[in-house]
Amino acid sequence: MQPAPPTVLAASRTPVIVWPVVALLVAAVSFALPMLRSTWWMNPDNYALLAWGRQVASFHQITLENGLTTPHPLPMALAALLFHGGTPIGFFTFLSALALLVIAASAGIAAHRRAGIPAAVLAILLIGTSDGLGESAALRGVDLLSTAAIAAALAVAPNRWKLRVALICVAGLVRPEPWLLAAAVAFFGYQAPFLRKVAAGVVGGLIAPLLWMGWDWLVAGDPLLAVNRTDDLAAIARKLTPLRQAPKTMGKMIIGIDESTLFWVAAAGMAVVLVVALMRRRLPADPLPFLVVTVIPFVLMAEIARDYPLRQRYLLPLAVVIAIEAAVALTIAGRAINRRFPGLRPYVACAFVIVAGYGVVFTVSRAPQVHTPVLPFVNGGVQILDTYKLDCPRIGFLAGRVRDVKVVPPLALHSDEPLERFKFITPGDPVPPDLDVLVVPREQQIVPDPRFHPVAQIDQWLLYGTGKGCSAGLPLQ
């Protein structure tokens, strides 16, 4: 028999390749819904990262007192390089959409390498069943950037361990959990004597933290800024998980981060792979999924032991692994049924379509609509700054509580003012004598300095001035 001409083969393959592309487009539309339903909202911490990024771009050290989050190198660097206008929400919507596409495409590539086109289609569509990803999409969370880098590492072939380590180190510029993951991937990927493998693991694990420390020293003059800052914020948050309850709480989060049925399917599939590998006295062909689901929870337990808070978004890489492993397990099980019972082939095909469609419907139905007072609340302060064009070197921001500092970065960004121009004054602290104007975000607040008199009020915001210095021309009441 003569082999088919290349053109015939190419023509026969084209429709098969189209299916993952169609699945990716469907996933893109599905993931767009959480963003479209929350067009005026994102995590308030993003404003601080963006404002600090603008300070870095202007070669200024960041003003930590005007933010209530830990400075993450990757989103700050992206803000410094890419944000030159537009709205803050638009910028982070772009980054989040790009991250979600990378996650979906990477899940499809990883599943395709294991079980072919059907698994790729399922993985792309099932990735949207994650409540954690949907919530992070609505919040434009920077954790999506870390998850996208780890998903891209899952899509890379196991023998290209250096590229995997590099991608995981990128994730380590957003979250600390990938540091140990990079070390484990380097250790298991480097084919060498044991001591050299250990050295490779040490080097792989140090790349991201050293880059983070160098960034902190560059932008704030403190190489241990991230650690000190996280300790301080953990003390403020006071929403900690007791260590004895952490395993149970984390287990519930992991089971619930995707549809629980997918978790059990993925767990069963990974258990079979692990048992077969142990019976053959060797590691699984691709150890990275197993490393993700063990190393990241282990590091989070260590963080909880340091009284750091636990959030579901820290477990997002596990959602990617669950979707991939569930798609692979379902595809392999379907093929086994087809071989054993050929008459059930139409029913297996229908089940495949139902599961794929369920992934889309689940994503659409779970698209959250998040409401927040941040942007409407900031609007009055922005109008005050735009109306009076205060020509002052510093503008006092009199807070009603410590957490009101989250309002300062969006106020600065939307009024196009440098973040360092604002002086955050916490409750009970005296007003610095060099200030001539105060912006007060709540009308019921009492200004603890008789030098200041009301000037104007818009919504709940009030402007106070001393009538001297840069406030000499303001109409005092």
Coordinates of C-alpha atoms in Angstrom, one line a residue:
M1 CA 0.0 0.0 0.0
Q2 CA 1.3 3.4 -1.0
P3 CA 1.5 6.0 1.8
A4 CA -0.8 8.9 1.5
P5 CA 0.6 12.1 0.0
P6 CA 1.7 14.8 2.5
T7 CA -1.1 17.1 1.4
V8 CA -3.7 14.5 2.3
L9 CA -2.2 14.0 5.7
A10 CA -2.1 17.7 6.4
A11 CA -5.7 18.1 5.3
S12 CA -6.8 15.3 7.6
R13 CA -5.0 16.7 10.6
T14 CA -6.3 20.3 10.2
P15 CA -9.8 19.7 11.7
V16 CA -8.2 17.9 14.7
I17 CA -5.9 20.9 15.5
V18 CA -8.9 23.2 15.2
W19 CA -10.6 21.8 18.3
P20 CA -8.1 23.1 20.9
V21 CA -8.2 26.5 19.3
V22 CA -12.0 26.6 19.4
A23 CA -11.8 25.4 23.1
L24 CA -9.3 28.2 23.8
L25 CA -11.6 30.8 22.3
V26 CA -14.6 29.5 24.3
A27 CA -12.5 29.6 27.4
A28 CA -11.4 33.2 26.6
V29 CA -15.1 34.3 26.3
S30 CA -16.0 32.5 29.5
F31 CA -13.1 34.0 31.5
A32 CA -14.1 37.4 30.2
L33 CA -17.4 37.3 32.1
P34 CA -16.0 37.9 35.6
M35 CA -14.1 40.9 34.3
L36 CA -17.1 42.3 32.4
R37 CA -19.3 42.0 35.4
S38 CA -16.8 43.9 37.6
T39 CA -15.5 46.6 35.3
W40 CA -15.1 49.1 38.1
W41 CA -13.5 47.0 40.7
M42 CA -10.2 45.4 41.5
N43 CA -8.1 44.5 44.5
P44 CA -7.1 47.7 46.3
D45 CA -3.6 46.4 46.7
N46 CA -3.1 46.7 42.9
Y47 CA -3.3 50.4 43.1
A48 CA -0.4 50.5 45.6
L49 CA 1.7 48.2 43.3
L50 CA 0.9 50.4 40.3
A51 CA 1.7 53.6 42.2
W52 CA 4.9 52.2 43.4
G53 CA 5.7 51.1 39.9
R54 CA 5.3 54.7 38.7
Q55 CA 7.7 55.8 41.5
V56 CA 10.2 53.3 40.3
A57 CA 9.9 54.5 36.7
S58 CA 10.5 58.0 38.0
F59 CA 13.7 56.8 39.9
H60 CA 12.1 57.5 43.3
Q61 CA 12.2 55.2 46.3
I62 CA 8.8 53.9 47.0
T63 CA 6.8 55.4 49.9
L64 CA 5.7 52.3 51.9
E65 CA 3.6 54.3 54.3
N66 CA 1.1 55.0 51.5
G67 CA 0.3 51.3 50.9
L68 CA -0.9 48.3 52.9
T69 CA 0.6 45.4 50.9
T70 CA 3.9 43.8 50.3
P71 CA 5.7 45.2 47.3
H72 CA 5.9 42.4 44.6
P73 CA 8.7 42.8 42.1
L74 CA 7.0 41.4 39.0
P75 CA 3.8 43.5 38.9
M76 CA 5.8 46.6 40.0
A77 CA 8.3 46.1 37.2
L78 CA 5.6 45.6 34.7
A79 CA 3.9 48.8 35.9
A80 CA 7.1 50.7 35.7
L81 CA 7.7 49.5 32.1
L82 CA 4.2 49.4 30.6
F83 CA 1.9 51.8 32.5
H84 CA 2.2 55.1 30.8
G85 CA -1.4 56.3 30.8
G86 CA -4.9 54.9 30.8
T87 CA -6.8 53.6 33.8
P88 CA -5.4 51.4 36.5
I89 CA -8.2 48.9 36.1
G90 CA -7.6 48.7 32.4
F91 CA -3.9 48.0 32.9
F92 CA -4.6 45.1 35.4
T93 CA -7.4 43.8 33.2
F94 CA -5.0 43.5 30.4
L95 CA -2.4 41.6 32.6
S96 CA -5.1 39.4 34.1
A97 CA -6.6 38.5 30.7
L98 CA -3.2 37.7 29.3
A99 CA -2.4 35.5 32.4
L100 CA -5.7 33.6 32.0
L101 CA -5.0 32.9 28.4
V102 CA -1.6 31.6 29.3
I103 CA -3.1 29.4 32.0
A104 CA -5.7 27.9 29.7
A105 CA -3.3 27.4 26.8
S106 CA -0.7 25.9 29.0
A107 CA -3.2 23.5 30.6
G108 CA -4.2 22.4 27.1
I109 CA -0.5 21.9 26.0
A110 CA 0.3 19.9 29.2
A111 CA -2.8 17.7 28.8
H112 CA -2.1 17.2 25.1
R113 CA 1.4 15.9 25.8
R114 CA 0.0 13.3 28.1
A115 CA -3.2 12.1 26.4
G116 CA -3.7 13.9 23.0
I117 CA -6.2 16.4 21.6
P118 CA -9.3 15.3 23.6
A119 CA -7.5 15.8 26.9
A120 CA -6.3 19.2 25.7
V121 CA -9.8 20.3 24.9
L122 CA -11.1 19.1 28.2
A123 CA -8.3 20.7 30.2
I124 CA -8.8 24.1 28.5
L125 CA -12.6 24.0 29.2
L126 CA -12.4 22.6 32.7
I127 CA -9.8 25.2 33.9
G128 CA -12.7 27.6 34.1
T129 CA -14.4 25.5 36.8
S130 CA -12.1 27.0 39.4
D131 CA -13.8 29.3 41.8
G132 CA -10.3 30.6 42.8
L133 CA -9.5 31.6 39.2
G134 CA -12.9 33.2 38.7
E135 CA -12.5 35.3 41.8
S136 CA -9.0 36.3 41.0
A137 CA -10.1 37.3 37.5
A138 CA -12.8 39.5 39.0
L139 CA -10.3 41.1 41.4
R140 CA -7.5 41.4 38.8
G141 CA -5.3 39.6 41.3
V142 CA -1.6 39.6 40.7
D143 CA -1.6 36.0 41.9
L144 CA -2.7 35.2 38.4
L145 CA 0.7 36.2 37.1
S146 CA 2.4 33.6 39.4
T147 CA -0.1 31.0 38.4
A148 CA 0.4 31.6 34.7
A149 CA 4.2 31.2 35.1
I150 CA 3.7 27.9 36.9
A151 CA 1.1 26.7 34.3
A152 CA 3.6 27.6 31.5
A153 CA 6.2 25.4 33.4
L154 CA 3.7 22.6 33.4
A155 CA 3.4 22.9 29.6
V156 CA 7.1 22.6 29.1
A157 CA 8.5 19.1 28.5
P158 CA 10.1 17.5 31.6
N159 CA 13.5 17.2 30.0
R160 CA 13.7 21.0 29.6
W161 CA 14.1 21.4 33.3
K162 CA 16.1 24.6 33.1
L163 CA 13.3 26.4 31.3
R164 CA 10.9 25.1 33.9
V165 CA 13.1 26.5 36.7
A166 CA 13.3 29.8 34.9
L167 CA 9.5 30.1 34.6
I168 CA 9.0 29.0 38.2
C169 CA 11.5 31.7 39.3
V170 CA 9.3 34.3 37.4
A171 CA 6.4 33.0 39.6
G172 CA 8.7 33.5 42.6
L173 CA 8.8 37.2 42.0
V174 CA 5.1 37.4 43.0
R175 CA 4.7 34.6 45.6
P176 CA 7.4 32.9 47.8
E177 CA 6.0 29.4 47.5
P178 CA 7.6 28.8 44.1
W179 CA 11.1 29.3 45.6
L180 CA 11.1 25.8 47.0
L181 CA 9.3 24.5 44.0
A182 CA 12.1 25.8 41.7
A183 CA 14.7 24.0 44.0
A184 CA 12.7 20.7 43.8
V185 CA 12.4 20.9 40.0
A186 CA 16.1 21.6 39.6
F187 CA 17.0 18.7 41.9
F188 CA 14.9 16.2 40.1
G189 CA 15.6 17.5 36.6
Y190 CA 19.4 17.6 36.8
Q191 CA 20.7 14.2 35.7
A192 CA 24.0 14.0 37.7
P193 CA 25.4 12.5 40.9
F194 CA 23.6 13.3 44.1
L195 CA 25.7 16.1 45.4
R196 CA 25.5 17.9 42.1
K197 CA 21.7 17.5 42.1
V198 CA 21.7 19.1 45.6
A199 CA 23.8 22.0 44.3
A200 CA 21.5 22.5 41.4
G201 CA 18.5 22.5 43.8
V202 CA 20.2 25.1 46.0
V203 CA 21.0 27.3 43.1
G204 CA 17.5 27.0 41.6
G205 CA 15.9 27.8 44.9
L206 CA 18.0 30.9 45.5
I207 CA 17.5 32.6 42.2
A208 CA 14.0 34.1 42.9
P209 CA 14.7 35.2 46.5
L210 CA 18.0 36.8 45.6
L211 CA 16.3 38.7 42.7
W212 CA 13.5 39.8 45.1
M213 CA 16.1 41.0 47.7
G214 CA 18.0 42.9 45.1
W215 CA 14.8 44.5 43.9
D216 CA 13.8 45.5 47.5
W217 CA 17.3 47.0 48.0
L218 CA 17.0 48.9 44.7
V219 CA 13.5 50.4 45.2
A220 CA 13.5 50.8 49.0
G221 CA 17.0 50.4 50.3
D222 CA 16.1 47.4 52.4
P223 CA 16.9 43.9 51.0
L224 CA 14.7 42.3 53.7
L225 CA 11.8 44.6 53.0
A226 CA 9.4 41.8 51.9
V227 CA 9.9 39.8 55.1
N228 CA 9.6 42.7 57.4
R229 CA 6.7 44.2 55.6
T230 CA 4.8 40.8 55.6
D231 CA 5.4 40.4 59.3
D232 CA 4.0 43.9 60.0
L233 CA 0.9 43.4 57.8
A234 CA 0.2 40.0 59.3
A235 CA 0.0 41.7 62.7
I236 CA -2.4 44.2 61.3
A237 CA -4.6 41.7 59.5
R238 CA -5.4 39.6 62.6
K239 CA -7.3 37.1 60.4
L240 CA -4.9 34.2 61.0
T241 CA -5.5 30.4 60.7
P242 CA -4.4 28.5 63.9
L243 CA -1.7 26.0 63.0
R244 CA -3.6 23.1 64.4
Q245 CA -6.6 23.9 62.1
A246 CA -4.5 24.7 59.1
P247 CA -4.4 21.2 57.5
K248 CA -8.2 20.9 57.7
T249 CA -8.7 24.4 56.4
M250 CA -6.2 24.1 53.6
G251 CA -7.7 20.7 52.6
K252 CA -11.1 22.2 52.3
M253 CA -9.7 25.0 50.2
I254 CA -7.9 22.6 47.8
I255 CA -11.0 20.4 47.4
G256 CA -13.2 23.5 46.8
I257 CA -10.8 25.5 44.6
D258 CA -12.1 23.5 41.6
E259 CA -15.3 21.6 41.2
S260 CA -15.0 18.9 43.9
T261 CA -15.8 16.1 41.5
L262 CA -12.8 17.1 39.4
F263 CA -10.6 17.1 42.4
W264 CA -11.4 13.4 43.2
V265 CA -11.0 12.4 39.5
A266 CA -7.6 14.1 39.4
A267 CA -6.6 12.6 42.7
A268 CA -7.5 9.1 41.5
G269 CA -5.6 9.6 38.2
M270 CA -2.5 10.9 40.0
A271 CA -2.7 8.1 42.5
V272 CA -2.7 5.5 39.7
V273 CA 0.3 7.2 38.0
L274 CA 2.2 7.3 41.3
V275 CA 1.5 3.6 42.1
V276 CA 2.6 2.5 38.6
A277 CA 5.8 4.5 39.0
L278 CA 6.5 3.1 42.4
M279 CA 5.9 -0.5 41.2
R280 CA 8.5 0.2 38.5
R281 CA 10.8 1.7 41.1
R282 CA 11.2 5.1 39.4
L283 CA 9.7 8.5 39.5
P284 CA 6.7 9.5 37.4
A285 CA 7.5 10.6 33.9
D286 CA 6.6 14.1 34.8
P287 CA 7.1 14.8 38.5
L288 CA 6.2 18.5 38.4
P289 CA 2.4 18.1 39.0
F290 CA 3.2 16.0 42.1
L291 CA 5.7 18.7 43.2
V292 CA 3.1 21.5 42.8
V293 CA 0.5 19.7 44.9
T294 CA 2.9 18.9 47.7
V295 CA 5.5 21.7 47.8
I296 CA 3.1 24.6 47.7
P297 CA 0.9 23.4 50.6
F298 CA 4.1 22.6 52.6
V299 CA 5.4 26.1 52.2
L300 CA 2.0 27.6 53.1
M301 CA 2.0 25.5 56.3
A302 CA 5.4 27.0 57.1
E303 CA 4.0 30.5 56.5
I304 CA 1.1 29.8 58.7
A305 CA 3.5 28.7 61.4
R306 CA 5.0 32.3 61.1
D307 CA 1.4 33.7 61.7
Y308 CA 1.0 34.6 58.0
P309 CA -2.6 34.5 56.7
L310 CA -3.9 31.8 54.4
R311 CA -5.9 32.7 51.3
Q312 CA -7.4 30.5 48.6
R313 CA -5.7 32.5 45.8
Y314 CA -2.3 31.2 47.1
L315 CA -3.4 27.7 46.0
L316 CA -4.3 28.7 42.4
P317 CA -1.5 26.5 40.8
L318 CA -3.1 23.5 42.3
A319 CA -6.3 24.4 40.4
V320 CA -4.4 24.2 37.2
V321 CA -2.9 20.8 38.1
I322 CA -6.4 19.5 39.1
A323 CA -7.9 20.6 35.7
I324 CA -5.0 19.0 33.7
E325 CA -5.0 15.7 35.7
A326 CA -8.8 15.4 35.6
A327 CA -8.8 15.9 31.8
V328 CA -6.0 13.3 31.3
A329 CA -7.8 10.8 33.6
L330 CA -11.1 11.2 31.9
T331 CA -9.6 10.9 28.5
I332 CA -7.6 7.8 29.3
A333 CA -10.7 6.2 31.0
G334 CA -12.8 7.0 27.9
R335 CA -10.3 5.3 25.6
A336 CA -10.1 2.3 27.9
I337 CA -13.9 1.9 27.8
N338 CA -13.9 2.3 24.0
R339 CA -11.3 -0.5 23.6
R340 CA -13.1 -2.8 26.1
F341 CA -16.6 -2.0 25.0
P342 CA -16.7 -0.7 21.4
G343 CA -20.5 -0.5 21.4
L344 CA -20.3 2.2 24.0
R345 CA -18.3 4.6 21.8
P346 CA -21.2 6.9 21.1
Y347 CA -22.1 7.2 24.7
V348 CA -18.5 7.9 25.7
A349 CA -18.4 10.7 23.0
C350 CA -21.7 12.2 24.5
A351 CA -20.2 12.1 28.0
F352 CA -17.1 13.9 26.7
V353 CA -19.3 16.6 25.1
I354 CA -21.3 16.9 28.4
V355 CA -18.2 17.3 30.5
A356 CA -16.7 19.8 28.2
G357 CA -20.0 21.8 28.1
Y358 CA -20.2 21.6 31.8
G359 CA -16.9 23.4 32.1
V360 CA -18.2 26.3 30.0
V361 CA -21.5 26.5 31.8
F362 CA -19.9 26.3 35.2
T363 CA -17.6 29.2 34.3
V364 CA -20.4 31.3 33.0
S365 CA -22.7 30.7 36.0
R366 CA -20.0 31.3 38.6
A367 CA -18.8 34.6 37.1
P368 CA -18.8 36.7 40.3
Q369 CA -20.0 40.2 40.5
V370 CA -18.0 41.9 43.1
H371 CA -19.0 45.2 44.7
T372 CA -16.7 47.6 46.6
P373 CA -16.9 51.2 47.8
V374 CA -13.3 51.9 46.8
L375 CA -13.7 53.8 43.5
P376 CA -17.0 55.6 44.3
F377 CA -15.5 56.5 47.6
V378 CA -12.3 57.9 46.1
N379 CA -14.3 60.0 43.6
G380 CA -15.0 62.8 46.0
G381 CA -11.3 63.2 46.9
V382 CA -10.4 63.2 43.2
Q383 CA -12.9 66.0 42.5
I384 CA -11.5 68.1 45.3
L385 CA -7.9 67.7 44.0
D386 CA -9.1 68.5 40.4
T387 CA -11.1 71.5 41.5
Y388 CA -8.6 73.3 43.7
K389 CA -5.3 72.4 42.0
L390 CA -3.4 72.5 45.3
D391 CA 0.1 73.8 44.7
C392 CA 1.5 72.2 47.9
P393 CA 4.6 70.0 48.2
R394 CA 2.8 67.7 50.6
I395 CA -0.9 67.0 51.1
G396 CA -2.0 65.6 54.4
F397 CA -4.4 62.6 54.3
L398 CA -6.2 62.3 57.7
A399 CA -7.3 58.7 58.1
G400 CA -10.1 57.4 60.3
R401 CA -8.4 54.0 60.7
V402 CA -5.1 52.4 59.7
R403 CA -6.7 50.5 56.8
D404 CA -7.7 53.8 55.1
V405 CA -4.2 53.9 53.7
K406 CA -5.6 51.6 50.9
V407 CA -7.4 54.7 49.6
V408 CA -4.3 56.8 49.1
P409 CA -2.9 54.9 46.0
P410 CA -6.2 55.1 44.0
L411 CA -6.6 58.7 45.0
A412 CA -3.1 59.5 43.7
L413 CA -3.5 57.6 40.5
H414 CA -6.9 58.9 39.5
S415 CA -5.9 62.5 40.4
D416 CA -2.6 62.0 38.5
E417 CA -0.6 63.0 41.6
P418 CA 2.7 61.5 42.7
L419 CA 2.2 59.0 45.5
E420 CA 5.0 60.6 47.6
R421 CA 3.1 63.9 47.7
F422 CA 0.6 62.5 50.2
K423 CA 1.3 62.3 53.9
F424 CA -0.7 59.6 55.6
I425 CA -1.7 60.5 59.1
T426 CA -3.0 57.7 61.3
P427 CA -5.7 58.2 64.0
G428 CA -4.3 59.8 67.1
D429 CA -1.1 61.1 65.5
P430 CA -0.4 64.8 65.5
V431 CA -0.6 66.7 62.2
P432 CA 3.0 67.6 61.0
P433 CA 3.6 71.4 61.3
D434 CA 4.8 71.7 57.7
L435 CA 1.4 70.8 56.3
D436 CA -1.0 73.5 55.2
V437 CA -3.8 71.4 53.7
L438 CA -5.6 68.2 54.8
V439 CA -7.8 65.9 52.8
V440 CA -10.3 64.1 55.1
P441 CA -12.1 61.1 53.6
R442 CA -15.0 61.0 56.1
E443 CA -17.1 64.0 57.1
Q444 CA -17.7 62.7 60.6
Q445 CA -13.9 62.8 61.4
I446 CA -12.6 65.4 63.8
V447 CA -9.4 67.3 62.7
P448 CA -7.2 67.3 65.8
D449 CA -5.5 70.6 65.0
P450 CA -7.1 74.0 65.5
R451 CA -4.9 75.6 62.8
F452 CA -7.1 73.9 60.1
H453 CA -10.5 75.2 58.9
P454 CA -13.0 73.8 56.4
V455 CA -12.6 74.8 52.8
A456 CA -15.0 72.5 50.8
Q457 CA -16.9 69.3 50.9
I458 CA -17.6 66.9 48.0
D459 CA -19.6 63.7 48.8
Q460 CA -18.1 62.6 52.1
W461 CA -14.7 64.2 51.5
L462 CA -13.6 67.5 53.1
L463 CA -10.7 69.8 52.4
Y464 CA -9.1 71.7 55.2
G465 CA -6.6 74.5 55.1
T466 CA -4.6 76.7 57.5
G467 CA -4.9 79.9 55.3
K468 CA -1.1 80.1 55.2
G469 CA 1.5 78.9 52.7
C470 CA 0.1 77.0 49.8
S471 CA -3.5 77.3 51.2
A472 CA -3.4 81.1 51.4
G473 CA -5.8 81.5 48.4
L474 CA -8.3 78.9 49.5
P475 CA -11.8 80.1 50.6
L476 CA -11.8 79.2 54.3
Q477 CA -15.2 78.8 55.9

